[in-house]
mmCIF file of C-alpha atoms in Angstrom:
data_model
loop_
_atom_site.group_PDB
_atom_site.id
_atom_site.type_symbol
_atom_site.label_atom_id
_atom_site.label_comp_id
_atom_site.label_asym_id
_atom_site.label_seq_id
_atom_site.Cartn_x
_atom_site.Cartn_y
_atom_site.Cartn_z
ATOM 1 C CA UNK Z 20 44.872 38.944 99.656
ATOM 2 C CA UNK Z 21 42.048 39.657 97.248
ATOM 3 C CA UNK Z 22 41.892 42.835 98.305
ATOM 4 C CA UNK Z 23 45.535 43.783 97.684
ATOM 5 C CA UNK Z 24 45.270 42.002 94.401
ATOM 6 C CA UNK Z 25 42.207 43.932 93.637
ATOM 7 C CA UNK Z 26 44.342 47.266 94.527
ATOM 8 C CA UNK Z 27 46.610 46.276 92.184
ATOM 9 C CA UNK Z 28 44.433 45.493 89.163
ATOM 10 C CA UNK Z 29 42.323 49.072 90.207
ATOM 11 C CA UNK Z 30 45.658 50.832 89.748
ATOM 12 C CA UNK Z 31 46.305 48.961 86.414
ATOM 13 C CA UNK Z 32 42.685 49.774 85.158
ATOM 14 C CA UNK Z 33 42.955 53.520 86.004
ATOM 15 C CA UNK Z 34 46.157 53.639 84.018
ATOM 16 C CA UNK Z 35 44.602 51.430 81.019
ATOM 17 C CA UNK Z 36 44.165 53.221 77.757
ATOM 18 C CA UNK Z 37 44.112 52.603 74.156
ATOM 19 C CA UNK Z 38 47.521 53.118 72.439
ATOM 20 C CA UNK Z 39 48.116 56.002 70.404
ATOM 21 C CA UNK Z 40 49.854 54.262 67.412
ATOM 22 C CA UNK Z 41 51.700 57.123 66.135
ATOM 23 C CA UNK Z 42 53.335 58.585 69.449
ATOM 24 C CA UNK Z 43 53.545 55.169 71.825
ATOM 25 C CA UNK Z 44 56.168 52.836 72.476
ATOM 26 C CA UNK Z 45 54.952 49.823 74.662
ATOM 27 C CA UNK Z 46 58.597 48.793 75.254
ATOM 28 C CA UNK Z 47 59.755 52.103 76.622
ATOM 29 C CA UNK Z 48 61.120 52.331 80.013
ATOM 30 C CA UNK Z 49 57.864 54.040 81.274
ATOM 31 C CA UNK Z 50 55.430 51.423 79.878
ATOM 32 C CA UNK Z 51 57.442 48.332 81.070
ATOM 33 C CA UNK Z 52 58.190 49.722 84.454
ATOM 34 C CA UNK Z 53 54.354 49.959 85.106
ATOM 35 C CA UNK Z 54 54.173 46.202 84.267
ATOM 36 C CA UNK Z 55 56.964 45.356 86.383
ATOM 37 C CA UNK Z 56 55.295 47.461 89.326
ATOM 38 C CA UNK Z 57 52.161 45.381 89.048
ATOM 39 C CA UNK Z 58 54.085 42.094 89.141
ATOM 40 C CA UNK Z 59 56.505 43.046 92.016
ATOM 41 C CA UNK Z 60 52.906 43.631 93.893
ATOM 42 C CA UNK Z 61 52.129 40.025 93.067
ATOM 43 C CA UNK Z 62 55.584 38.983 94.336
ATOM 44 C CA UNK Z 63 54.892 40.738 97.556
ATOM 45 C CA UNK Z 64 51.674 38.747 98.113
ATOM 46 C CA UNK Z 65 53.618 35.481 97.223
ATOM 47 C CA UNK Z 66 56.334 36.128 99.674
ATOM 48 C CA UNK Z 67 54.119 37.547 102.620
ATOM 49 C CA UNK Z 68 52.114 34.248 102.265
ATOM 50 C CA UNK Z 69 55.163 32.380 103.793
ATOM 51 C CA UNK Z 70 55.203 34.350 106.969
ATOM 52 C CA UNK Z 71 51.809 33.427 107.943
ATOM 53 C CA UNK Z 72 48.709 31.440 107.066
ATOM 54 C CA UNK Z 73 46.012 33.319 105.182
ATOM 55 C CA UNK Z 74 42.844 31.128 104.963
ATOM 56 C CA UNK Z 75 39.817 33.633 104.639
ATOM 57 C CA UNK Z 76 37.422 31.609 102.338
ATOM 58 C CA UNK Z 77 36.994 34.249 99.986
ATOM 59 C CA UNK Z 78 39.659 37.029 100.538
ATOM 60 C CA UNK Z 79 42.548 34.292 100.523
ATOM 61 C CA UNK Z 80 41.532 30.806 99.342
ATOM 62 C CA UNK Z 81 40.054 31.776 96.227
ATOM 63 C CA UNK Z 82 43.113 34.070 95.471
ATOM 64 C CA UNK Z 83 45.444 31.154 96.452
ATOM 65 C CA UNK Z 84 43.484 28.864 93.893
ATOM 66 C CA UNK Z 85 42.591 31.057 91.061
ATOM 67 C CA UNK Z 86 45.538 33.614 90.923
ATOM 68 C CA UNK Z 87 48.635 32.602 93.008
ATOM 69 C CA UNK Z 88 48.292 28.970 92.307
ATOM 70 C CA UNK Z 89 47.787 29.319 88.520
ATOM 71 C CA UNK Z 90 50.404 32.040 88.003
ATOM 72 C CA UNK Z 91 53.398 30.390 89.701
ATOM 73 C CA UNK Z 92 56.565 31.676 88.517
ATOM 74 C CA UNK Z 93 55.141 33.759 85.719
ATOM 75 C CA UNK Z 94 55.136 36.494 88.484
ATOM 76 C CA UNK Z 95 58.830 36.934 87.480
ATOM 77 C CA UNK Z 96 58.674 36.113 84.019
ATOM 78 C CA UNK Z 97 58.465 39.711 82.761
ATOM 79 C CA UNK Z 98 61.543 41.012 84.787
ATOM 80 C CA UNK Z 99 63.614 38.588 83.040
ATOM 81 C CA UNK Z 100 61.934 39.435 79.519
ATOM 82 C CA UNK Z 101 62.437 43.065 79.923
ATOM 83 C CA UNK Z 102 65.845 42.714 81.251
ATOM 84 C CA UNK Z 103 66.785 40.575 78.144
ATOM 85 C CA UNK Z 104 65.019 43.030 75.934
ATOM 86 C CA UNK Z 105 66.851 46.212 77.423
ATOM 87 C CA UNK Z 106 70.160 44.491 77.270
ATOM 88 C CA UNK Z 107 69.769 43.618 73.613
ATOM 89 C CA UNK Z 108 68.647 47.090 72.753
ATOM 90 C CA UNK Z 109 71.682 48.729 74.495
ATOM 91 C CA UNK Z 110 73.908 46.326 72.574
ATOM 92 C CA UNK Z 111 72.307 47.372 69.215
ATOM 93 C CA UNK Z 112 72.801 51.219 70.016
ATOM 94 C CA UNK Z 113 76.259 51.064 71.683
ATOM 95 C CA UNK Z 114 77.631 48.132 70.118
ATOM 96 C CA UNK Z 115 81.031 46.300 71.776
ATOM 97 C CA UNK Z 116 81.525 49.443 74.247
ATOM 98 C CA UNK Z 117 78.443 48.373 76.079
ATOM 99 C CA UNK Z 118 79.156 44.744 76.207
ATOM 100 C CA UNK Z 119 82.861 45.628 77.517
ATOM 101 C CA UNK Z 120 81.166 47.279 80.292
ATOM 102 C CA UNK Z 121 78.733 44.531 81.427
ATOM 103 C CA UNK Z 122 81.102 43.285 84.047
ATOM 104 C CA UNK Z 123 81.194 46.579 85.856
ATOM 105 C CA UNK Z 124 77.850 48.325 84.909
ATOM 106 C CA UNK Z 125 75.796 45.000 85.320
ATOM 107 C CA UNK Z 126 77.501 42.249 87.134
ATOM 108 C CA UNK Z 127 79.336 44.328 89.618
ATOM 109 C CA UNK Z 128 76.635 46.722 90.116
ATOM 110 C CA UNK Z 129 73.868 44.215 90.913
ATOM 111 C CA UNK Z 130 76.104 42.126 93.193
ATOM 112 C CA UNK Z 131 77.246 45.221 95.401
ATOM 113 C CA UNK Z 132 73.749 46.326 95.567
ATOM 114 C CA UNK Z 133 72.984 42.738 96.699
ATOM 115 C CA UNK Z 134 75.667 42.346 98.948
ATOM 116 C CA UNK Z 135 74.738 45.415 100.864
ATOM 117 C CA UNK Z 136 71.315 44.233 101.281
ATOM 118 C CA UNK Z 137 73.006 40.893 102.532
ATOM 119 C CA UNK Z 138 74.661 42.979 105.088
ATOM 120 C CA UNK Z 139 71.283 44.587 106.321
ATOM 121 C CA UNK Z 140 70.008 41.130 106.841
ATOM 122 C CA UNK Z 141 73.015 39.912 108.663
ATOM 123 C CA UNK Z 142 72.835 42.771 111.035
ATOM 124 C CA UNK Z 143 69.367 41.877 111.788
ATOM 125 C CA UNK Z 144 70.083 38.288 112.305
ATOM 126 C CA UNK Z 145 73.063 39.354 114.722
ATOM 127 C CA UNK Z 146 70.511 41.588 116.713
ATOM 128 C CA UNK Z 147 68.334 38.430 117.323
ATOM 129 C CA UNK Z 148 71.062 36.277 118.340
ATOM 130 C CA UNK Z 149 71.362 34.388 115.158
ATOM 131 C CA UNK Z 150 75.003 33.520 113.835
ATOM 132 C CA UNK Z 151 76.153 31.848 110.794
ATOM 133 C CA UNK Z 152 79.433 30.090 109.643
ATOM 134 C CA UNK Z 153 81.738 31.591 107.280
ATOM 135 C CA UNK Z 154 81.038 29.221 104.433
ATOM 136 C CA UNK Z 155 77.294 30.180 104.566
ATOM 137 C CA UNK Z 156 78.186 33.813 104.617
ATOM 138 C CA UNK Z 157 80.499 33.676 101.745
ATOM 139 C CA UNK Z 158 77.788 31.497 99.611
ATOM 140 C CA UNK Z 159 75.168 34.213 100.731
ATOM 141 C CA UNK Z 160 77.134 37.020 99.310
ATOM 142 C CA UNK Z 161 77.343 35.437 95.773
ATOM 143 C CA UNK Z 162 73.581 34.418 96.106
ATOM 144 C CA UNK Z 163 74.042 30.658 96.230
ATOM 145 C CA UNK Z 164 72.621 30.542 99.813
ATOM 146 C CA UNK Z 165 70.617 33.064 102.103
ATOM 147 C CA UNK Z 166 70.092 34.206 105.440
ATOM 148 C CA UNK Z 167 66.437 34.860 104.958
ATOM 149 C CA UNK Z 168 66.877 37.096 102.068
ATOM 150 C CA UNK Z 169 65.625 36.551 98.444
ATOM 151 C CA UNK Z 170 68.646 35.159 96.330
ATOM 152 C CA UNK Z 171 67.789 33.029 93.337
ATOM 153 C CA UNK Z 172 66.749 35.819 91.150
ATOM 154 C CA UNK Z 173 69.773 37.777 91.544
ATOM 155 C CA UNK Z 174 72.066 34.733 91.159
ATOM 156 C CA UNK Z 175 70.165 33.857 87.904
ATOM 157 C CA UNK Z 176 70.252 37.389 86.698
ATOM 158 C CA UNK Z 177 73.885 37.604 87.353
ATOM 159 C CA UNK Z 178 74.888 34.725 85.240
ATOM 160 C CA UNK Z 179 72.748 35.754 82.413
ATOM 161 C CA UNK Z 180 74.524 38.913 82.543
ATOM 162 C CA UNK Z 181 77.907 36.992 82.336
ATOM 163 C CA UNK Z 182 76.721 34.810 79.501
ATOM 164 C CA UNK Z 183 75.806 37.748 77.537
ATOM 165 C CA UNK Z 184 79.443 39.197 77.890
ATOM 166 C CA UNK Z 185 80.841 36.002 77.114
ATOM 167 C CA UNK Z 186 78.773 35.234 73.974
ATOM 168 C CA UNK Z 187 78.619 38.802 72.792
ATOM 169 C CA UNK Z 188 82.432 39.056 73.144
ATOM 170 C CA UNK Z 189 82.910 35.705 71.249
ATOM 171 C CA UNK Z 190 80.585 36.563 68.127
ATOM 172 C CA UNK Z 191 80.993 40.484 68.654
ATOM 173 C CA UNK Z 192 78.565 41.895 65.614
ATOM 174 C CA UNK Z 193 77.000 38.561 64.755
ATOM 175 C CA UNK Z 194 73.881 39.031 67.113
ATOM 176 C CA UNK Z 195 72.093 35.952 66.102
ATOM 177 C CA UNK Z 196 75.034 33.682 67.140
ATOM 178 C CA UNK Z 197 75.673 35.612 70.254
ATOM 179 C CA UNK Z 198 72.060 35.302 71.348
ATOM 180 C CA UNK Z 199 72.337 31.539 70.499
ATOM 181 C CA UNK Z 200 75.351 31.475 72.698
ATOM 182 C CA UNK Z 201 73.419 33.101 75.521
ATOM 183 C CA UNK Z 202 70.622 30.372 75.170
ATOM 184 C CA UNK Z 203 73.208 27.388 75.016
ATOM 185 C CA UNK Z 204 74.755 28.888 78.233
ATOM 186 C CA UNK Z 205 71.401 29.398 79.972
ATOM 187 C CA UNK Z 206 70.473 25.659 79.016
ATOM 188 C CA UNK Z 207 73.891 24.691 80.587
ATOM 189 C CA UNK Z 208 72.912 26.653 83.676
ATOM 190 C CA UNK Z 209 69.665 24.889 83.941
ATOM 191 C CA UNK Z 210 71.214 21.551 83.708
ATOM 192 C CA UNK Z 211 73.848 22.259 86.202
ATOM 193 C CA UNK Z 212 71.822 24.097 89.117
ATOM 194 C CA UNK Z 213 69.408 21.473 88.851
ATOM 195 C CA UNK Z 214 71.865 18.595 89.132
ATOM 196 C CA UNK Z 215 73.266 20.401 92.258
ATOM 197 C CA UNK Z 216 69.848 20.096 93.960
ATOM 198 C CA UNK Z 217 68.143 23.558 93.601
ATOM 199 C CA UNK Z 218 64.612 23.854 93.354
ATOM 200 C CA UNK Z 219 63.038 24.335 90.028
ATOM 201 C CA UNK Z 220 62.466 28.274 90.442
ATOM 202 C CA UNK Z 221 66.083 28.930 90.503
ATOM 203 C CA UNK Z 222 66.224 28.082 86.592
ATOM 204 C CA UNK Z 223 62.895 27.578 85.065
ATOM 205 C CA UNK Z 224 62.308 31.192 83.958
ATOM 206 C CA UNK Z 225 66.059 31.834 82.923
ATOM 207 C CA UNK Z 226 65.076 31.639 78.999
ATOM 208 C CA UNK Z 227 62.651 34.521 79.396
ATOM 209 C CA UNK Z 228 65.843 36.609 79.311
ATOM 210 C CA UNK Z 229 66.760 35.027 75.940
ATOM 211 C CA UNK Z 230 63.128 35.556 74.663
ATOM 212 C CA UNK Z 231 63.553 39.251 75.474
ATOM 213 C CA UNK Z 232 66.891 39.227 73.425
ATOM 214 C CA UNK Z 233 65.262 37.657 70.458
ATOM 215 C CA UNK Z 234 62.074 39.979 70.590
ATOM 216 C CA UNK Z 235 64.485 42.920 70.373
ATOM 217 C CA UNK Z 236 66.195 41.392 67.333
ATOM 218 C CA UNK Z 237 63.044 40.580 65.347
ATOM 219 C CA UNK Z 238 60.850 43.016 66.715
ATOM 220 C CA UNK Z 239 59.963 44.767 63.679
ATOM 221 C CA UNK Z 240 58.956 41.581 61.889
ATOM 222 C CA UNK Z 241 56.802 40.397 64.955
ATOM 223 C CA UNK Z 242 55.015 43.676 65.016
ATOM 224 C CA UNK Z 243 54.176 43.666 61.241
ATOM 225 C CA UNK Z 244 52.458 40.252 61.717
ATOM 226 C CA UNK Z 245 50.607 40.877 64.972
ATOM 227 C CA UNK Z 246 49.849 44.614 63.955
ATOM 228 C CA UNK Z 247 49.004 44.122 60.608
ATOM 229 C CA UNK Z 248 45.349 44.702 61.657
ATOM 230 C CA UNK Z 249 42.935 44.279 64.775
ATOM 231 C CA UNK Z 250 42.345 40.794 63.545
ATOM 232 C CA UNK Z 251 45.752 39.527 63.550
ATOM 233 C CA UNK Z 252 46.173 41.165 66.784
ATOM 234 C CA UNK Z 253 43.256 39.435 68.487
ATOM 235 C CA UNK Z 254 44.193 36.091 66.759
ATOM 236 C CA UNK Z 255 47.529 36.489 68.374
ATOM 237 C CA UNK Z 256 46.528 37.314 71.523
ATOM 238 C CA UNK Z 257 43.870 34.417 71.615
ATOM 239 C CA UNK Z 258 46.371 31.897 70.698
ATOM 240 C CA UNK Z 259 48.860 32.823 73.391
ATOM 241 C CA UNK Z 260 46.421 33.004 76.176
ATOM 242 C CA UNK Z 261 44.825 29.897 75.176
ATOM 243 C CA UNK Z 262 48.143 28.235 74.893
ATOM 244 C CA UNK Z 263 49.115 29.363 78.294
ATOM 245 C CA UNK Z 264 45.852 27.884 79.896
ATOM 246 C CA UNK Z 265 46.229 24.745 78.039
ATOM 247 C CA UNK Z 266 50.122 24.242 78.883
ATOM 248 C CA UNK Z 267 49.327 24.926 82.548
ATOM 249 C CA UNK Z 268 47.631 21.398 82.996
ATOM 250 C CA UNK Z 269 50.848 19.491 81.381
ATOM 251 C CA UNK Z 270 53.607 21.674 82.435
ATOM 252 C CA UNK Z 271 54.613 19.407 85.169
ATOM 253 C CA UNK Z 272 55.067 16.547 82.762
ATOM 254 C CA UNK Z 273 57.467 17.993 80.646
ATOM 255 C CA UNK Z 274 60.254 20.781 80.900
ATOM 256 C CA UNK Z 275 59.498 21.777 77.131
ATOM 257 C CA UNK Z 276 55.862 22.245 78.147
ATOM 258 C CA UNK Z 277 56.999 24.344 81.046
ATOM 259 C CA UNK Z 278 58.686 26.540 78.996
ATOM 260 C CA UNK Z 279 56.142 26.894 76.491
ATOM 261 C CA UNK Z 280 53.600 27.806 79.607
ATOM 262 C CA UNK Z 281 56.060 30.382 80.529
ATOM 263 C CA UNK Z 282 56.641 31.876 77.029
ATOM 264 C CA UNK Z 283 52.890 31.992 76.232
ATOM 265 C CA UNK Z 284 52.388 34.103 79.235
ATOM 266 C CA UNK Z 285 55.194 36.451 78.373
ATOM 267 C CA UNK Z 286 53.885 36.585 74.644
ATOM 268 C CA UNK Z 287 50.336 37.576 75.869
ATOM 269 C CA UNK Z 288 51.485 40.444 77.915
ATOM 270 C CA UNK Z 289 53.655 41.854 75.137
ATOM 271 C CA UNK Z 290 50.711 41.377 72.550
ATOM 272 C CA UNK Z 291 48.360 42.957 74.824
ATOM 273 C CA UNK Z 292 50.318 46.075 75.458
ATOM 274 C CA UNK Z 293 50.865 46.551 71.751
ATOM 275 C CA UNK Z 294 47.472 48.116 71.451
ATOM 276 C CA UNK Z 295 46.653 48.932 75.133
ATOM 277 C CA UNK Z 296 48.677 51.205 77.545
ATOM 278 C CA UNK Z 297 49.042 50.438 81.266
ATOM 279 C CA UNK Z 298 50.700 53.458 82.501
ATOM 280 C CA UNK Z 299 50.121 54.012 86.008
ATOM 281 C CA UNK Z 300 52.513 56.366 88.019
ATOM 282 C CA UNK Z 301 52.205 54.170 91.085
ATOM 283 C CA UNK Z 302 52.925 51.018 89.424
ATOM 284 C CA UNK Z 303 55.806 52.804 87.431
ATOM 285 C CA UNK Z 304 57.202 53.816 90.662
ATOM 286 C CA UNK Z 305 57.216 50.221 91.736
ATOM 287 C CA UNK Z 306 58.940 49.249 88.621
ATOM 288 C CA UNK Z 307 61.473 51.757 89.213
ATOM 289 C CA UNK Z 308 62.380 50.521 92.304
ATOM 290 C CA UNK Z 309 62.152 46.899 91.383
ATOM 291 C CA UNK Z 310 65.394 45.686 92.747
ATOM 292 C CA UNK Z 311 64.995 47.503 96.207
ATOM 293 C CA UNK Z 312 61.248 46.516 96.677
ATOM 294 C CA UNK Z 313 62.004 42.910 95.868
ATOM 295 C CA UNK Z 314 65.174 42.558 97.947
ATOM 296 C CA UNK Z 315 64.130 44.561 101.168
ATOM 297 C CA UNK Z 316 60.232 43.194 101.635
ATOM 298 C CA UNK Z 317 61.544 40.025 103.196
ATOM 299 C CA UNK Z 318 63.393 42.007 105.857
ATOM 300 C CA UNK Z 319 60.431 44.106 106.737
ATOM 301 C CA UNK Z 320 58.328 40.781 107.088
ATOM 302 C CA UNK Z 321 60.900 39.355 109.247
ATOM 303 C CA UNK Z 322 61.245 42.388 111.425
ATOM 304 C CA UNK Z 323 57.724 42.951 111.935
ATOM 305 C CA UNK Z 324 56.344 39.408 112.269
ATOM 306 C CA UNK Z 325 57.421 38.797 116.111
ATOM 307 C CA UNK Z 326 55.673 42.070 116.867
ATOM 308 C CA UNK Z 327 52.562 41.799 114.794
ATOM 309 C CA UNK Z 328 51.565 38.351 114.570
ATOM 310 C CA UNK Z 329 52.329 37.443 118.298
ATOM 311 C CA UNK Z 330 49.749 35.716 120.167
ATOM 312 C CA UNK Z 331 46.225 34.735 118.967
ATOM 313 C CA UNK Z 332 46.230 35.525 115.068
ATOM 314 C CA UNK Z 333 42.961 36.697 113.466
ATOM 315 C CA UNK Z 334 42.319 37.798 109.898
ATOM 316 C CA UNK Z 335 42.073 41.684 111.167
ATOM 317 C CA UNK Z 336 45.640 41.135 112.710
ATOM 318 C CA UNK Z 337 47.240 39.523 109.624
ATOM 319 C CA UNK Z 338 45.508 41.954 107.225
ATOM 320 C CA UNK Z 339 47.057 44.916 109.574
ATOM 321 C CA UNK Z 340 50.636 43.033 109.120
ATOM 322 C CA UNK Z 341 50.003 42.952 105.328
ATOM 323 C CA UNK Z 342 49.420 46.805 105.108
ATOM 324 C CA UNK Z 343 52.306 47.333 107.632
ATOM 325 C CA UNK Z 344 54.810 45.085 105.648
ATOM 326 C CA UNK Z 345 53.696 46.950 102.682
ATOM 327 C CA UNK Z 346 54.343 50.421 103.776
ATOM 328 C CA UNK Z 347 57.325 49.485 105.680
ATOM 329 C CA UNK Z 348 58.643 48.218 102.367
ATOM 330 C CA UNK Z 349 58.016 51.094 100.684
ATOM 331 C CA UNK Z 350 59.888 53.452 103.104
ATOM 332 C CA UNK Z 351 63.126 51.104 103.523
ATOM 333 C CA UNK Z 352 63.290 50.759 99.544
ATOM 334 C CA UNK Z 353 63.276 54.438 99.152
ATOM 335 C CA UNK Z 354 65.823 55.225 101.997
ATOM 336 C CA UNK Z 355 68.112 52.516 100.165
ATOM 337 C CA UNK Z 356 67.947 53.685 96.994
ATOM 338 C CA UNK Z 357 68.598 57.362 98.037
ATOM 339 C CA UNK Z 358 71.737 56.365 100.217
ATOM 340 C CA UNK Z 359 73.520 53.091 99.549
ATOM 341 C CA UNK Z 360 71.982 52.719 95.802
ATOM 342 C CA UNK Z 361 72.754 56.117 94.889
ATOM 343 C CA UNK Z 362 76.435 55.783 96.522
ATOM 344 C CA UNK Z 363 76.829 52.545 94.152
ATOM 345 C CA UNK Z 364 75.939 53.755 90.979
ATOM 346 C CA UNK Z 365 78.092 56.961 91.542
ATOM 347 C CA UNK Z 366 81.331 54.964 92.280
ATOM 348 C CA UNK Z 367 80.686 52.707 89.371
ATOM 349 C CA UNK Z 368 79.530 55.380 86.963
#
């Protein structure tokens, strides 16, 4: 897995350049898609680890200890942060008209896309002789349960969209109060989902969405401080990075420390990109197809596993499986986006 990680880092490094301060928006769609493309690659590594044991002392164990084990849920933090930022930017530009369209353009769109993926998983399960009850299928279609698919992230993002619609519908033009409303509703979500017995990853990064909204609201003030000169930029990057490393050792002791750990991570990424561009066409493509790559990679892993990991397992066989899953995920994601995904977007408008 260290090789795959190295490949991602190589793509990031060849796209790395110093920002042209007068003609550069580090929060533009292109720039953020490159960052998201890098992290969806890390999500792929994390997911495939659940389908077979990767135990090479140098290629796998070191990666597990130094990268995967240290990053944890931070691999999805930027997805939520950029989503919150993007929604807030749209609200600032389009006002209440955008808010009124959230149930359709955001919630319904994501839910329909998700349900179509569930149907693909269901058809595969049926082909293997696996059948599910009505209750499980109903809960799977809303993201509360699953049939082998990824579901917690979609369930979480659907609710923050709903929270945004509610809060900005109540407070309308008072953006500060509206974001506070999204924050309170997100805290309630965390408490309820935790109480209902869901694992910690169902809720521990949801506040990144709120941090993204707040950054959109106070972006100018943050940038004036951070980018006052190179020293303030380095100081901010240093504080955020060290804060992330220190809180790592105490995050399991307190939910507050855990949130600080995740916050420091997102702040480090944002601060770094204020002065250095990561603009890779390949990574950008991964960010553009984030939903498809995230949702369909497990389906490819499930389909290929019985054929490629049968019999005696060797490191070579495992790595061939990884490459096949990676290529298969890209192919099926492109096909889904150009067919089902395009049809849903055309119908919703």
